[in-house]
Short mmCIF file of C-alpha atoms in Angstrom, two decimals:
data_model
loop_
_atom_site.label_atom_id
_atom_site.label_comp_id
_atom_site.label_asym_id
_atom_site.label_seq_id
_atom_site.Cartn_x
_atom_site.Cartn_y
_atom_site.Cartn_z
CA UNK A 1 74.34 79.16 105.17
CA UNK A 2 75.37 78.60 101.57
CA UNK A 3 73.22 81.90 100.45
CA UNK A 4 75.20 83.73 102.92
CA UNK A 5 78.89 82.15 102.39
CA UNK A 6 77.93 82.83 98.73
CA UNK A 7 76.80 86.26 99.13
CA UNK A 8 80.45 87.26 101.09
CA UNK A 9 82.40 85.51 98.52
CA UNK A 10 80.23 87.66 95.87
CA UNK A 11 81.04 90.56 97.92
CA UNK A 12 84.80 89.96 98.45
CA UNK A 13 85.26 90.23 94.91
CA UNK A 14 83.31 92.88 93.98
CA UNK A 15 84.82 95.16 96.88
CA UNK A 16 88.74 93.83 95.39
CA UNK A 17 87.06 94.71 92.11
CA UNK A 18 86.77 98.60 93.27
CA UNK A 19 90.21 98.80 94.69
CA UNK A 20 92.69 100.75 92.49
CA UNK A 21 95.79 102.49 92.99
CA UNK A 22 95.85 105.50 93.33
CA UNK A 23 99.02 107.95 92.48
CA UNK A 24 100.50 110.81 94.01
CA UNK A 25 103.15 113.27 93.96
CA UNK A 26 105.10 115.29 96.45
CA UNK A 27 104.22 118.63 97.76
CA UNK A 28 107.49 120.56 97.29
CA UNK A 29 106.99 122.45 99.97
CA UNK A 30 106.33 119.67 102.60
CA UNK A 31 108.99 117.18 101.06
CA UNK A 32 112.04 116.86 102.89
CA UNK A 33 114.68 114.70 102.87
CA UNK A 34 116.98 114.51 106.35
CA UNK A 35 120.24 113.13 107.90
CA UNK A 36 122.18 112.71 110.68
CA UNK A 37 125.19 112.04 111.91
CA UNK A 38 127.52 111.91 114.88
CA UNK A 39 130.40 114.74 114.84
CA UNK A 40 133.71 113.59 116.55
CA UNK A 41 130.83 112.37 119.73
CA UNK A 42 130.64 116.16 120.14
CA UNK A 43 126.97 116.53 118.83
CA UNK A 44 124.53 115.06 116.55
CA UNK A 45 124.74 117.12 113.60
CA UNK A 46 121.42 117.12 111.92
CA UNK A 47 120.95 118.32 107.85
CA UNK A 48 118.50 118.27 105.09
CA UNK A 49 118.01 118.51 101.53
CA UNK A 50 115.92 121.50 100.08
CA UNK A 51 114.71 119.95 97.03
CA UNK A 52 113.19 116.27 97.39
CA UNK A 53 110.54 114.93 94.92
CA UNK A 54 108.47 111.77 94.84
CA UNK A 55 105.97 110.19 93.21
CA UNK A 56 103.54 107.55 94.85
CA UNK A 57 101.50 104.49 93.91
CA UNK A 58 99.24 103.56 97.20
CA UNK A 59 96.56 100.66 97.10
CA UNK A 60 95.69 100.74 100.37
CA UNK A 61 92.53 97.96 99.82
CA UNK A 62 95.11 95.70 97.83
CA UNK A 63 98.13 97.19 100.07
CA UNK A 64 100.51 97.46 97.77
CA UNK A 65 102.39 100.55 96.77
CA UNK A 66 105.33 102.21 95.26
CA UNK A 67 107.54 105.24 95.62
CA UNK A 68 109.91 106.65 93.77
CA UNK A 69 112.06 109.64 95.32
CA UNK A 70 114.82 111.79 94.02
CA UNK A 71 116.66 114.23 96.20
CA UNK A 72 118.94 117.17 94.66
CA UNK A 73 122.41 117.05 96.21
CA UNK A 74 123.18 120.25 95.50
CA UNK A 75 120.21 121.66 97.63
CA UNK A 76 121.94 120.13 100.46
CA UNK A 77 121.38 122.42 103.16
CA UNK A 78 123.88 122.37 106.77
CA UNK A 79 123.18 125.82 108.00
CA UNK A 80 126.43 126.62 106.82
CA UNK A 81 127.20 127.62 103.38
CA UNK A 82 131.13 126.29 104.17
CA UNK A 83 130.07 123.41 105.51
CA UNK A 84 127.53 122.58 102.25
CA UNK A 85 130.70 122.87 100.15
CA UNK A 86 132.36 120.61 102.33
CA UNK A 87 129.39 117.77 101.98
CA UNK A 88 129.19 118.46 98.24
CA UNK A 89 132.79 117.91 97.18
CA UNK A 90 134.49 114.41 96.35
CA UNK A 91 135.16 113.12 99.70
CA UNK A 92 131.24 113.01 100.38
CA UNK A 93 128.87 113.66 98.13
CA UNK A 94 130.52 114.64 95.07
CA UNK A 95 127.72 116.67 93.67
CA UNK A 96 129.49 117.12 90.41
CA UNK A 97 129.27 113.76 89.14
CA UNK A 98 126.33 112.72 90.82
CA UNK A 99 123.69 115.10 91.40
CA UNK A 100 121.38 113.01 92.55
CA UNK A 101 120.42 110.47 95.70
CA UNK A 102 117.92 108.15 94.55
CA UNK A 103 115.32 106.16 96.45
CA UNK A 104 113.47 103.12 94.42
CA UNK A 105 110.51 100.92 96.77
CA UNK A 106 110.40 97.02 95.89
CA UNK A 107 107.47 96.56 98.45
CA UNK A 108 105.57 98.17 100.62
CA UNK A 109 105.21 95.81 104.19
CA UNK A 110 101.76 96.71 105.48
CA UNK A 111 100.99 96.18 109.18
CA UNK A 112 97.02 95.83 109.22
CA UNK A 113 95.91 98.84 107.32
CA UNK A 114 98.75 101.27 108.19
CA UNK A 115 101.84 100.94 105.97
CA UNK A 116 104.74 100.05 108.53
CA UNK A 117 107.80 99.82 106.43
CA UNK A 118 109.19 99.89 102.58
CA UNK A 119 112.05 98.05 100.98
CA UNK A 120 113.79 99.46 98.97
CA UNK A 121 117.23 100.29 96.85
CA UNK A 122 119.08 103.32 97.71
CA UNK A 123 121.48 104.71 95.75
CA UNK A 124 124.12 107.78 96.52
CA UNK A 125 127.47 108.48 94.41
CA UNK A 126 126.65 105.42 92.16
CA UNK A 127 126.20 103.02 94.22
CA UNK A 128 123.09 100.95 95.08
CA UNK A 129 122.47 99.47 98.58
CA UNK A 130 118.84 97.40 99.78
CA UNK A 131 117.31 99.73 102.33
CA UNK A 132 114.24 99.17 104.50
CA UNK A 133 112.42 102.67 105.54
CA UNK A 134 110.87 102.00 108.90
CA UNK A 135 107.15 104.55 108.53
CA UNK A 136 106.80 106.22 111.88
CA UNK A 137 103.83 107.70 110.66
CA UNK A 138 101.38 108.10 107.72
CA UNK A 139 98.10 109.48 107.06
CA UNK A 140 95.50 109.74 103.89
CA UNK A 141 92.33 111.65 104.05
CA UNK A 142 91.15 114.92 102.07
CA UNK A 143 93.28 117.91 102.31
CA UNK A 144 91.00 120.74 103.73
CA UNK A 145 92.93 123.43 102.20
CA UNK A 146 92.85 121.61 98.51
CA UNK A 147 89.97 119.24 98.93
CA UNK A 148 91.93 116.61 97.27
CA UNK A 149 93.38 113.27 98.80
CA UNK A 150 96.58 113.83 100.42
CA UNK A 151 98.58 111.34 101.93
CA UNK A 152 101.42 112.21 104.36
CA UNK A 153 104.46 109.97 105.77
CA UNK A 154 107.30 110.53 108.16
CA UNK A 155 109.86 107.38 107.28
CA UNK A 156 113.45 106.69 108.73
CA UNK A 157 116.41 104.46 107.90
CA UNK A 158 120.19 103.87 109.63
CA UNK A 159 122.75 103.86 106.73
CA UNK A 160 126.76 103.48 106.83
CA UNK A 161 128.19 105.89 104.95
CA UNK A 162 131.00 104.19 104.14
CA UNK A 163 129.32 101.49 102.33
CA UNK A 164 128.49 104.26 99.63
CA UNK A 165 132.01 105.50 99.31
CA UNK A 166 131.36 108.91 101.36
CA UNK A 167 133.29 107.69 104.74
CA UNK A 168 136.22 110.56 104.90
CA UNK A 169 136.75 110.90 108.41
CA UNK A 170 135.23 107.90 109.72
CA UNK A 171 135.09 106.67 112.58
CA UNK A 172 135.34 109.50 113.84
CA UNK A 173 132.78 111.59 111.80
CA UNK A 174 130.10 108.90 112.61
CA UNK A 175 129.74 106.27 109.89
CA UNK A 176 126.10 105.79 110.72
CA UNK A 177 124.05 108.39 109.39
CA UNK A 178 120.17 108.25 110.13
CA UNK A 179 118.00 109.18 107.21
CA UNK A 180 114.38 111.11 107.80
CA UNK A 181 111.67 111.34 105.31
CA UNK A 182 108.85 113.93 105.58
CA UNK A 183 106.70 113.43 102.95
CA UNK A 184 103.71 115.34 101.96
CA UNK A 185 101.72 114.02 98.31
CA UNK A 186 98.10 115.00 96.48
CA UNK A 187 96.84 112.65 94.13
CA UNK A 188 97.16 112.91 90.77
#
């Protein structure tokens, strides 16, 4: 019994021993960034950003991880070329002074094997909020196309707008505005 509890032990370690993080960054083209809001209680206008970048950290035997995300303001993208002026100016995103949104992880909150949320700080117009992404969904295994890892994540979060000085028109422009990550990443 002591052979055996002594070989597991041995075993344990040397399999912790092999785990390593492994890094990845964002496939431009399957990188998204996503929001949406309530207009007047007419509709639920939904948005994205064109441009969103990441890079990843994933140790999925220690299961820990980190992500770092930066999404271009200016590629905001409504459908309407009006309307993106509208969402770029002062009262909302003032794109000018701060052309970026910024997403930092301070742990990754595994459930099992499958990543189920992140923690994070979040920060739009210059101002930094705590923000826990809720993952919907995630997968790693070798990209047939590239024959690389790839690991892919759909993550969501419920901000108030107001809370990062962007609330013209609220209440009645919805002050919540749900935020959806599609994330695509190869390893380094």
């Amino acid at each position: 019994m002591k052979k055996i509890f002594a070989l597991l032990v041995a075993a344990g370690i040397s399999l912790s021993a092999f785990a390593a993080p492994e890094s990845f960054t964002s496939d431009a083209n399957h990188t998204f960034a996503r929001f949406e809001y309530s207009h007047f209680g007419y509709s639920t206008q939904q948005s994205r950003f064109n441009n969103t970048t990441a890079k990843i950290v994933l140790d999925r035997v220690a299961k820990t991880g980190s992500v770092e995300a930066t999404i271009d303001t200016k590629s905001v993208d409504t459908g309407s070329k009006l309307f993106d002026g509208h969402i770029q100016g002062e009262d909302f995103l003032d794109t000018a002074k701060f052309p970026t949104i910024t997403y930092k992880s301070t742990k990754f909150n595994f459930d099992g094997d499958k990543v189920a949320s992140i923690d994070g700080n979040l920060t739009i117009k210059g101002v930094t909020k705590p923000v826990k992404l809720t993952v919907t969904h995630m997968q790693c295994m070798d990209h047939p196309m590239l024959k690389k890892l790839a690991c892919g994540a759909n993550a969501t979060a419920t901000i108030k707008r107001t809370e990062f000085n962007a609330g013209k028109y609220a209440p009645y422009v919805g002050d919540d505005v749900t935020l959806t990550f599609a994330v695509e990443s190869i390893k380094d």
